[in-house]
Tab-separated table of C-alpha atoms in Angstrom:
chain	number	residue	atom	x	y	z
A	1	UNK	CA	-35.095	72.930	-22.815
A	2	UNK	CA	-36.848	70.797	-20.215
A	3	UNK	CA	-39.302	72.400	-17.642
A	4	UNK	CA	-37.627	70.577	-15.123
A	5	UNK	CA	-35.071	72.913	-13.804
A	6	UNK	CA	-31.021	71.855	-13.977
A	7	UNK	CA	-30.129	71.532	-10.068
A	8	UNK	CA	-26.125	71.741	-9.380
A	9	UNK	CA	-24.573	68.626	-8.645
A	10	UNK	CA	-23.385	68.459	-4.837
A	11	UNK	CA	-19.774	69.231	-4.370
A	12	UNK	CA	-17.880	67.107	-2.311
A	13	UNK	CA	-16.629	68.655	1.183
A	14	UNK	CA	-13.419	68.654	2.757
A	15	UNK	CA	-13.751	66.315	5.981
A	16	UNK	CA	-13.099	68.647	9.153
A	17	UNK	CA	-9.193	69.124	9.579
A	18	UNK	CA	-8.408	66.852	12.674
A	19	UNK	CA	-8.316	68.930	16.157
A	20	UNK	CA	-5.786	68.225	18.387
A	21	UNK	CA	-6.755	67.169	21.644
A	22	UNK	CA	-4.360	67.129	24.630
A	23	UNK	CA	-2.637	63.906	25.077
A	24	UNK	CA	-2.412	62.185	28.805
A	25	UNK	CA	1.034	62.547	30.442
A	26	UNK	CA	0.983	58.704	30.947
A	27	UNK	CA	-0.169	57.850	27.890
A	28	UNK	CA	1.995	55.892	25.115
A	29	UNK	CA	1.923	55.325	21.830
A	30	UNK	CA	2.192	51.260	20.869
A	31	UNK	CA	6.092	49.941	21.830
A	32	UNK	CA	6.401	53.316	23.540
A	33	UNK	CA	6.967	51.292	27.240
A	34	UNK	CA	9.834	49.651	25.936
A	35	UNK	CA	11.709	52.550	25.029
A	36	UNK	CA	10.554	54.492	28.318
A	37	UNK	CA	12.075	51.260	30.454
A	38	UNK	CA	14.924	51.451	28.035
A	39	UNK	CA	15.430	55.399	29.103
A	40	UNK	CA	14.565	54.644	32.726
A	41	UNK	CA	17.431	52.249	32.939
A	42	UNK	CA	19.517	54.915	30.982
A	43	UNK	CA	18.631	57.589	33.512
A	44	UNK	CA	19.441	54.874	36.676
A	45	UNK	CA	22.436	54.052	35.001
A	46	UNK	CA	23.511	57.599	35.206
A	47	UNK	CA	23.168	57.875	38.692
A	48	UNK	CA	25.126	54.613	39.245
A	49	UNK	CA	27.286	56.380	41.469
A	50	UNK	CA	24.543	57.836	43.909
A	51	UNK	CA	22.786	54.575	44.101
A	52	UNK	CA	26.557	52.498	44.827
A	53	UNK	CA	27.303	55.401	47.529
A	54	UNK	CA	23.715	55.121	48.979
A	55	UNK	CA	23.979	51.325	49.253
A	56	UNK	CA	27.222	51.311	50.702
A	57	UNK	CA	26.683	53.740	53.338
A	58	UNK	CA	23.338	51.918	54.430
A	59	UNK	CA	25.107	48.577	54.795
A	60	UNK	CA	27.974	49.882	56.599
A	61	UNK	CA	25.272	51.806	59.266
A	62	UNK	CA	23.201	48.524	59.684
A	63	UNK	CA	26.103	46.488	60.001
A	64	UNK	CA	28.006	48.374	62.977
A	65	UNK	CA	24.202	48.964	64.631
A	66	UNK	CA	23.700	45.398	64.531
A	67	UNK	CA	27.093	44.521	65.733
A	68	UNK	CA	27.816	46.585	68.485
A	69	UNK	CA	23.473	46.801	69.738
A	70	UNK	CA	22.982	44.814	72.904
A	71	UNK	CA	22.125	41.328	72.528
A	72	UNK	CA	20.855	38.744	74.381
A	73	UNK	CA	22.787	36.077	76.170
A	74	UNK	CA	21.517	32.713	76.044
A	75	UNK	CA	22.242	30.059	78.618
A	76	UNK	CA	20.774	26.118	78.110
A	77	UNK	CA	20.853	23.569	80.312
A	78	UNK	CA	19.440	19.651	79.902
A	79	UNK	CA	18.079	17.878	82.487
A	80	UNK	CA	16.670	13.823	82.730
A	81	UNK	CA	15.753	11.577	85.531
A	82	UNK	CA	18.525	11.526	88.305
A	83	UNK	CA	20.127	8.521	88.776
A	84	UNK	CA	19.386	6.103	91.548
A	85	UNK	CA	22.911	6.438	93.251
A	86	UNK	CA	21.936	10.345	93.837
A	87	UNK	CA	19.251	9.268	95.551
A	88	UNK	CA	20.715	6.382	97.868
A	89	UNK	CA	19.458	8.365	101.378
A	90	UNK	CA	16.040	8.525	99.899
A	91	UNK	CA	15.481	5.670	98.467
A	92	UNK	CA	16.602	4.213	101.947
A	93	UNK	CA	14.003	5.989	103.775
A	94	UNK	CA	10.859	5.285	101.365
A	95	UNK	CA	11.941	1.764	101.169
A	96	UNK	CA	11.949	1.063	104.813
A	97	UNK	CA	8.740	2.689	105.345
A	98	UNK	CA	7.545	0.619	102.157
A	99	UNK	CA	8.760	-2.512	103.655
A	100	UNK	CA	6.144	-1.893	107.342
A	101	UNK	CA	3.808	-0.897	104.473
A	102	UNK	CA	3.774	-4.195	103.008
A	103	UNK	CA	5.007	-2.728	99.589
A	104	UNK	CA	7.490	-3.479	97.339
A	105	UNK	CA	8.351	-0.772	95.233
A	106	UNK	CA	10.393	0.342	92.626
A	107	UNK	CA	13.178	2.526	92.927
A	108	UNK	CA	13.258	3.911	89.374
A	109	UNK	CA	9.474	4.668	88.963
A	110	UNK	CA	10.202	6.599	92.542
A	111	UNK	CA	12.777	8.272	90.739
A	112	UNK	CA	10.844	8.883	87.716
A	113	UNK	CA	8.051	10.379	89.569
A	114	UNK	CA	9.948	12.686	91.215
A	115	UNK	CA	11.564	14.253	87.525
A	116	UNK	CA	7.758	14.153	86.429
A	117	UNK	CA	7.112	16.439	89.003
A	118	UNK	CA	9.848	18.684	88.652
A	119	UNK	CA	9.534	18.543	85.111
A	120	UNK	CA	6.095	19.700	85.354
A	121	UNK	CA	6.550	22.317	87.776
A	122	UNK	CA	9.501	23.592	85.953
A	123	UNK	CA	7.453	24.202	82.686
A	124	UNK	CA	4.285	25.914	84.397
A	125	UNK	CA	4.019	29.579	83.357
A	126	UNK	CA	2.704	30.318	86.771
A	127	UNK	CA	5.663	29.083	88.640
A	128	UNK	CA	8.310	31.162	85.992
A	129	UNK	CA	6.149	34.303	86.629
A	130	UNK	CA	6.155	34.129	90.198
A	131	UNK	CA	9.914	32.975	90.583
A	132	UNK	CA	11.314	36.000	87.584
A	133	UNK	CA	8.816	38.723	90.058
A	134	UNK	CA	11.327	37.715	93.003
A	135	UNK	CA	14.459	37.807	91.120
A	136	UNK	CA	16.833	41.129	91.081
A	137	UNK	CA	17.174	40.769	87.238
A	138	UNK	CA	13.309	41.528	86.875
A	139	UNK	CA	13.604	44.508	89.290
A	140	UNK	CA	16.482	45.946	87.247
A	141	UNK	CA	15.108	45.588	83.627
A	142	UNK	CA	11.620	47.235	84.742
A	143	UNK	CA	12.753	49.825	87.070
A	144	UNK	CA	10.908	53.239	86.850
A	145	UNK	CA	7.810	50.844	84.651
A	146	UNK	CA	4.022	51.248	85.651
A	147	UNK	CA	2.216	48.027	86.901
A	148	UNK	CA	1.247	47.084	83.464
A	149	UNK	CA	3.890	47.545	81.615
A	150	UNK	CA	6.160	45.553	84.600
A	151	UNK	CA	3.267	42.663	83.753
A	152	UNK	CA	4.020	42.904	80.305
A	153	UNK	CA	7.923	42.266	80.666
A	154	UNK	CA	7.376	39.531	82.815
A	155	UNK	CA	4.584	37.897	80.863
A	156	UNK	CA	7.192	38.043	77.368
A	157	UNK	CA	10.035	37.156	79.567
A	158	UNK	CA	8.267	33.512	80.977
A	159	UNK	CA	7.241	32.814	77.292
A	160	UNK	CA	10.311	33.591	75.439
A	161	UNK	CA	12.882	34.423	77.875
A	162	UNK	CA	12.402	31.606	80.519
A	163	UNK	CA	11.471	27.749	77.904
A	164	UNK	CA	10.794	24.886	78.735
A	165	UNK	CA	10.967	22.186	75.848
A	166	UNK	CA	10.162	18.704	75.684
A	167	UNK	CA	12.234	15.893	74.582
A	168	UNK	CA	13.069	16.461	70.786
A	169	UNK	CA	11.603	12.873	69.067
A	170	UNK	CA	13.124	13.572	65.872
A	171	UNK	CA	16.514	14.049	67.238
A	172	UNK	CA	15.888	11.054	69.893
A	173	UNK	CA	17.393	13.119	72.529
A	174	UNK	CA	15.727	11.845	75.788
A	175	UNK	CA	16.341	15.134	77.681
A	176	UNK	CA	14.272	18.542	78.481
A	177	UNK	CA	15.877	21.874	77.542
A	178	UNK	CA	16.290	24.545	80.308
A	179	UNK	CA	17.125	27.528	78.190
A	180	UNK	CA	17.115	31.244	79.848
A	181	UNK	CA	18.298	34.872	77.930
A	182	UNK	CA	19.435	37.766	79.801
A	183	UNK	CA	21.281	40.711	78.261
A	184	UNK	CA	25.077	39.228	79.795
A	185	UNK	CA	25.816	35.711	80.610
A	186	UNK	CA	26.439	35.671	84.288
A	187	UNK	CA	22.928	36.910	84.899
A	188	UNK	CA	21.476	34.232	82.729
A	189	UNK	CA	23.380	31.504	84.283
A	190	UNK	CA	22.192	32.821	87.292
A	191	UNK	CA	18.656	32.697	86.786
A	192	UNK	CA	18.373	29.212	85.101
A	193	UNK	CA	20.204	27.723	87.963
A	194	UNK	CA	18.398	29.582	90.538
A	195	UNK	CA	15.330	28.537	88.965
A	196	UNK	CA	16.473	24.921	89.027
A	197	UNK	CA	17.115	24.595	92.751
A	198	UNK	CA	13.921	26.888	93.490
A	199	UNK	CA	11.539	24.014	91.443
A	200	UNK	CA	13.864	21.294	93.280
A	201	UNK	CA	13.148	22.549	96.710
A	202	UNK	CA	9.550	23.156	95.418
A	203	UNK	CA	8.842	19.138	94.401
A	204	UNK	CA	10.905	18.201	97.305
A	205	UNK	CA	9.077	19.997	99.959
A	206	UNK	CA	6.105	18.423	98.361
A	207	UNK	CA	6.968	14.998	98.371
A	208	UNK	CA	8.565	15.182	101.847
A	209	UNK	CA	5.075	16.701	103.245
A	210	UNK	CA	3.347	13.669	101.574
A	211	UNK	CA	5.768	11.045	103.051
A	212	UNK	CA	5.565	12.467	106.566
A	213	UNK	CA	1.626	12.590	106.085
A	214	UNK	CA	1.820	9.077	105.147
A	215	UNK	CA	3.862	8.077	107.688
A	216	UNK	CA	1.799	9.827	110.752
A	217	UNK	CA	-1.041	7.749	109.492
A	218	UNK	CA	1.174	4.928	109.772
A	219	UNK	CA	1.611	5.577	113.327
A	220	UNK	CA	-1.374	6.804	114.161
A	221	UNK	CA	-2.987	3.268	112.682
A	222	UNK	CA	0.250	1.136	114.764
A	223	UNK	CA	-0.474	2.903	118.264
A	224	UNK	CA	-3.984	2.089	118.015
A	225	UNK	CA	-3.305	-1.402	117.136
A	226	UNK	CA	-0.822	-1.436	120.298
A	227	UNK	CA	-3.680	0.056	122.268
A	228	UNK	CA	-6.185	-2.609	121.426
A	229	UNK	CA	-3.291	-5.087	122.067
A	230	UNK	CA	-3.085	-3.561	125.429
A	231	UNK	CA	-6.518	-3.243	126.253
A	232	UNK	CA	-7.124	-6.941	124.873
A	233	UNK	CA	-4.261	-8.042	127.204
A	234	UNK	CA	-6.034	-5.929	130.040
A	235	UNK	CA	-9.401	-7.846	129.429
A	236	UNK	CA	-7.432	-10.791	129.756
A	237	UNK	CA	-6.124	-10.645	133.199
A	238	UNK	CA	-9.309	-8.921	134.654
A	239	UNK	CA	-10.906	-12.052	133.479
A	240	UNK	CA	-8.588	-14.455	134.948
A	241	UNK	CA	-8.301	-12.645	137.985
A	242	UNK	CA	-12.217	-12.879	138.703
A	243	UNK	CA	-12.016	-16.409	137.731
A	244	UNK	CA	-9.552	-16.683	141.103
A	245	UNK	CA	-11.985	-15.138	143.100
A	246	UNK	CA	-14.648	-17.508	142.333
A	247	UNK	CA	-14.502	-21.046	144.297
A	248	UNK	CA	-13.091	-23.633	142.174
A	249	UNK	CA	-11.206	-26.767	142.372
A	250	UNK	CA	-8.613	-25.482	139.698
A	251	UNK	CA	-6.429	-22.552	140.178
A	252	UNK	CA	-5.994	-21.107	136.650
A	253	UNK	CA	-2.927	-19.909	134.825
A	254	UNK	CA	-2.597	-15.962	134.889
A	255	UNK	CA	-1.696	-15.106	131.128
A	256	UNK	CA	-1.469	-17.608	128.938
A	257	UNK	CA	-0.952	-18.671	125.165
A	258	UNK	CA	-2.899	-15.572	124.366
A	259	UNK	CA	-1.075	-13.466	126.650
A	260	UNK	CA	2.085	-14.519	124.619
A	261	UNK	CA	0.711	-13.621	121.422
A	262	UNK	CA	-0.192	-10.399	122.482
A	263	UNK	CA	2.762	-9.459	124.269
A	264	UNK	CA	4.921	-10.644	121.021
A	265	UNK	CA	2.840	-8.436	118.644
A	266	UNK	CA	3.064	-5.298	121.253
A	267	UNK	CA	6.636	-5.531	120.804
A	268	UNK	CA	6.576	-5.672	117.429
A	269	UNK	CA	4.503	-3.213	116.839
A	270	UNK	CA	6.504	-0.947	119.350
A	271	UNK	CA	9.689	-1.609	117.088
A	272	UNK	CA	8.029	-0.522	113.715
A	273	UNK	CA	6.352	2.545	115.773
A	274	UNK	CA	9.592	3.454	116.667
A	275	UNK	CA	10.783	3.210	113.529
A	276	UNK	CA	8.572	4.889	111.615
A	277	UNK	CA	9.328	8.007	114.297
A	278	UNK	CA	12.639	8.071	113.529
A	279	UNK	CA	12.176	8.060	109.644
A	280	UNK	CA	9.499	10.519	109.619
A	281	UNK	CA	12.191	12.613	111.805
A	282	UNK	CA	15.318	12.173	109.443
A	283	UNK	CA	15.462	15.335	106.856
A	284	UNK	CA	16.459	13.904	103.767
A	285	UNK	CA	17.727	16.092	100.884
A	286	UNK	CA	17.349	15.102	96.872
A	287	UNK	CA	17.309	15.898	93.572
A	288	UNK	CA	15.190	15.138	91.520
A	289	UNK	CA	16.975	15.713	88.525
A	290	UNK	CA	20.508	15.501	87.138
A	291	UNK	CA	22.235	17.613	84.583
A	292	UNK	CA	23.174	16.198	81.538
A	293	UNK	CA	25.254	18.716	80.567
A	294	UNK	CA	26.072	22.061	83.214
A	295	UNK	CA	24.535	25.027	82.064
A	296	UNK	CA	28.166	26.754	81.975
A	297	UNK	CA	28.948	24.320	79.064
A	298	UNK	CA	26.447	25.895	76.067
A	299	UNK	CA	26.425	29.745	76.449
A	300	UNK	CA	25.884	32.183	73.576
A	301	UNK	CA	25.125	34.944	72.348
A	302	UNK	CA	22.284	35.532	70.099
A	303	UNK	CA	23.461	37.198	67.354
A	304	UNK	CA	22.582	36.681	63.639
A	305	UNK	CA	25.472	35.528	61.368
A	306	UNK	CA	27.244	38.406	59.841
A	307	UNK	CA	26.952	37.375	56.201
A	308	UNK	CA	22.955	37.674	56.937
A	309	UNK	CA	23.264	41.339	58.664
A	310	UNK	CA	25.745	42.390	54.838
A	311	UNK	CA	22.771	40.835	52.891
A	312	UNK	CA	20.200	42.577	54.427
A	313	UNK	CA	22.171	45.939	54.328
A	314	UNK	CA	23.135	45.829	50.987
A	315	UNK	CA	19.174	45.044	50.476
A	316	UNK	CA	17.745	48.129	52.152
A	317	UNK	CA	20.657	50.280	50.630
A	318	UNK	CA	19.821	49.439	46.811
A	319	UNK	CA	16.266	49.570	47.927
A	320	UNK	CA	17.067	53.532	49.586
A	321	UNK	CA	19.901	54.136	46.261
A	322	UNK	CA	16.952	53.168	43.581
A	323	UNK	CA	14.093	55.445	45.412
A	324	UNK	CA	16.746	58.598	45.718
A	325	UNK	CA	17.447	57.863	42.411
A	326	UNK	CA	14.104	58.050	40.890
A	327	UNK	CA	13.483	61.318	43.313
A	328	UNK	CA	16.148	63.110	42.053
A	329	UNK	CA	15.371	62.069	38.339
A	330	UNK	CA	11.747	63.094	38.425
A	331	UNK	CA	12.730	66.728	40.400
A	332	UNK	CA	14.908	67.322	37.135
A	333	UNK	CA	12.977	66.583	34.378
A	334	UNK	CA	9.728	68.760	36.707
A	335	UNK	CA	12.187	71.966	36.265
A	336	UNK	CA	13.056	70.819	32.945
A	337	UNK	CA	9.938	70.727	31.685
């Protein structure tokens, strides 16, 4: 035998026996998502009954809230330039005064002007604010509200209650919308026309102080010109007179082609003086708009269509039907478990 001692060949070992480690409640094997939708749908399908009921119910609530909730009523008006024969006193007036003015002008600008203004007026948030703040509408919606909160109702109210819109150029239409909301028709009729003849009276008042400005200085500028008329004619005769006294040959002729002149243009200018007194006396009335179509013609309600209230309360009811559903499901299999 060798001196090198036999050693035993290794045995192989057993690998260690695999341990079983706890698996994650969400966690799948490969394709195992498939068959858990595929149960999920099962389980829904079950309670097909509970989610119909749910949906049902839902739709019918939504439905009679929105149809029987307080809506608003919306009242629209249009408005353009008034026509010339509304305006046949006024024009009358501002064209005689134009005539002693030397000035020739036109009657439809005039009557564009004035719509400009009343257009502008009639779209300033300022002016809507302070006219809905006197109106008994106002009072009544923010009865019993603090200050701010009073603010805030009239501040929403002139931007989305009380609008103003331009002429649509898309459409062509050559008018501005008026449109007012109230919760009942008669009080939004009420306000959009009372609003109308408040902005009227407004621009009128306006022009009418500018026109009887203008035509003071008018008169002011005529009596002065008859005063240095007089005073000219005055000069005049003292001169001749102390001509008389002097010793002459000739006697000369009191007045004169001078005298003449002066005496024509005195009563001239006393005719356009008075005049001009009795046109800056006459009160004049005017609008300066015209309705293109009465506000009592286009009133409604604002209400959305009733096939869009069923759509959106068959929406929230599957939506409310799925989640009970899936509550209910997930309770049972917790106790089954």
């Amino acid at each position: 035998m060798s001196d090198m001692t036999q050693q035993p060949l290794p045995l192989p070992v057993d690998p260690a026996p695999p341990v079983d480690r706890p698996r994650h409640p969400h966690a799948y094997d490969d394709g195992s998502d498939e068959m858990d939708r595929f149960a999920l749908l099962c389980r829904l399908w079950g309670s097909k009954w509970l989610i119909l009921l749910v949906t049902l119910v839902t739709t019918l609530i939504v439905d009679t809230y929105a149809l029987t909730a307080t809506a608003p009523w919306t009242v629209r008006a249009y408005v353009a330039p008034p026509q010339l024969a509304q305006l046949e006193d006024y024009l009358a007036r501002r064209q005689a005064v134009d005539r002693v003015s030397g000035i020739n002008a036109d009657p439809q600008a005039i009557a564009n002007h004035l719509f400009s203004q009343f257009t502008q007026r009639m779209a300033s948030p300022n002016e809507k604010r302070a006219y809905l703040s006197t109106t008994d509408y106002a009072n009544q919606q923010t009865e019993g509200m603090d200050p701010q909160a009073r603010e805030a109702w009239l501040t929403e109210m002139a931007d989305n209650g009380l609008v103003v819109s331009p002429p649509d150029e898309k459409n062509t239409l050559p008018y501005f919308t008026l449109s007012v909301s109230a919760d009942n028709p008669q009080a939004a009729l009420a306000l959009l026309t009372d609003y109308v003849d408040r902005i009227n009276d407004k621009v009128m008042a306006k022009d009418e102080a500018e026109f009887r400005h203008h035509v003071e200085a008018m008169i002011l500028a005529r009596q002065k010109a008859q005063q240095d008329i007089n005073n000219s004619l005055q000069t005049n005769r003292d001169n001749q007179w102390g001509d008389l006294a002097r010793p002459s040959t000739t006697v000369p002729l009191i007045g004169g082609e001078n005298d003449s002149a002066n005496s024509v243009g005195q009563r001239e200018t006393g005719r356009v003086l008075n005049l001009l007194e009795q046109l800056g006396q006459q009160p004049v009335t005017a609008q300066g708009y015209r309705y293109e179509m009465s506000p009592d013609e286009d009133v409604k309600k604002d209400r959305p269509s009733k096939a869009l209230i069923l759509g959106l309360g068959a929406l929230l009811g599957s939506i409310l039907g799925l989640g009970l559903a899936l509550a209910l499901d997930s309770v049972t299999r917790y106790r089954r478990d």
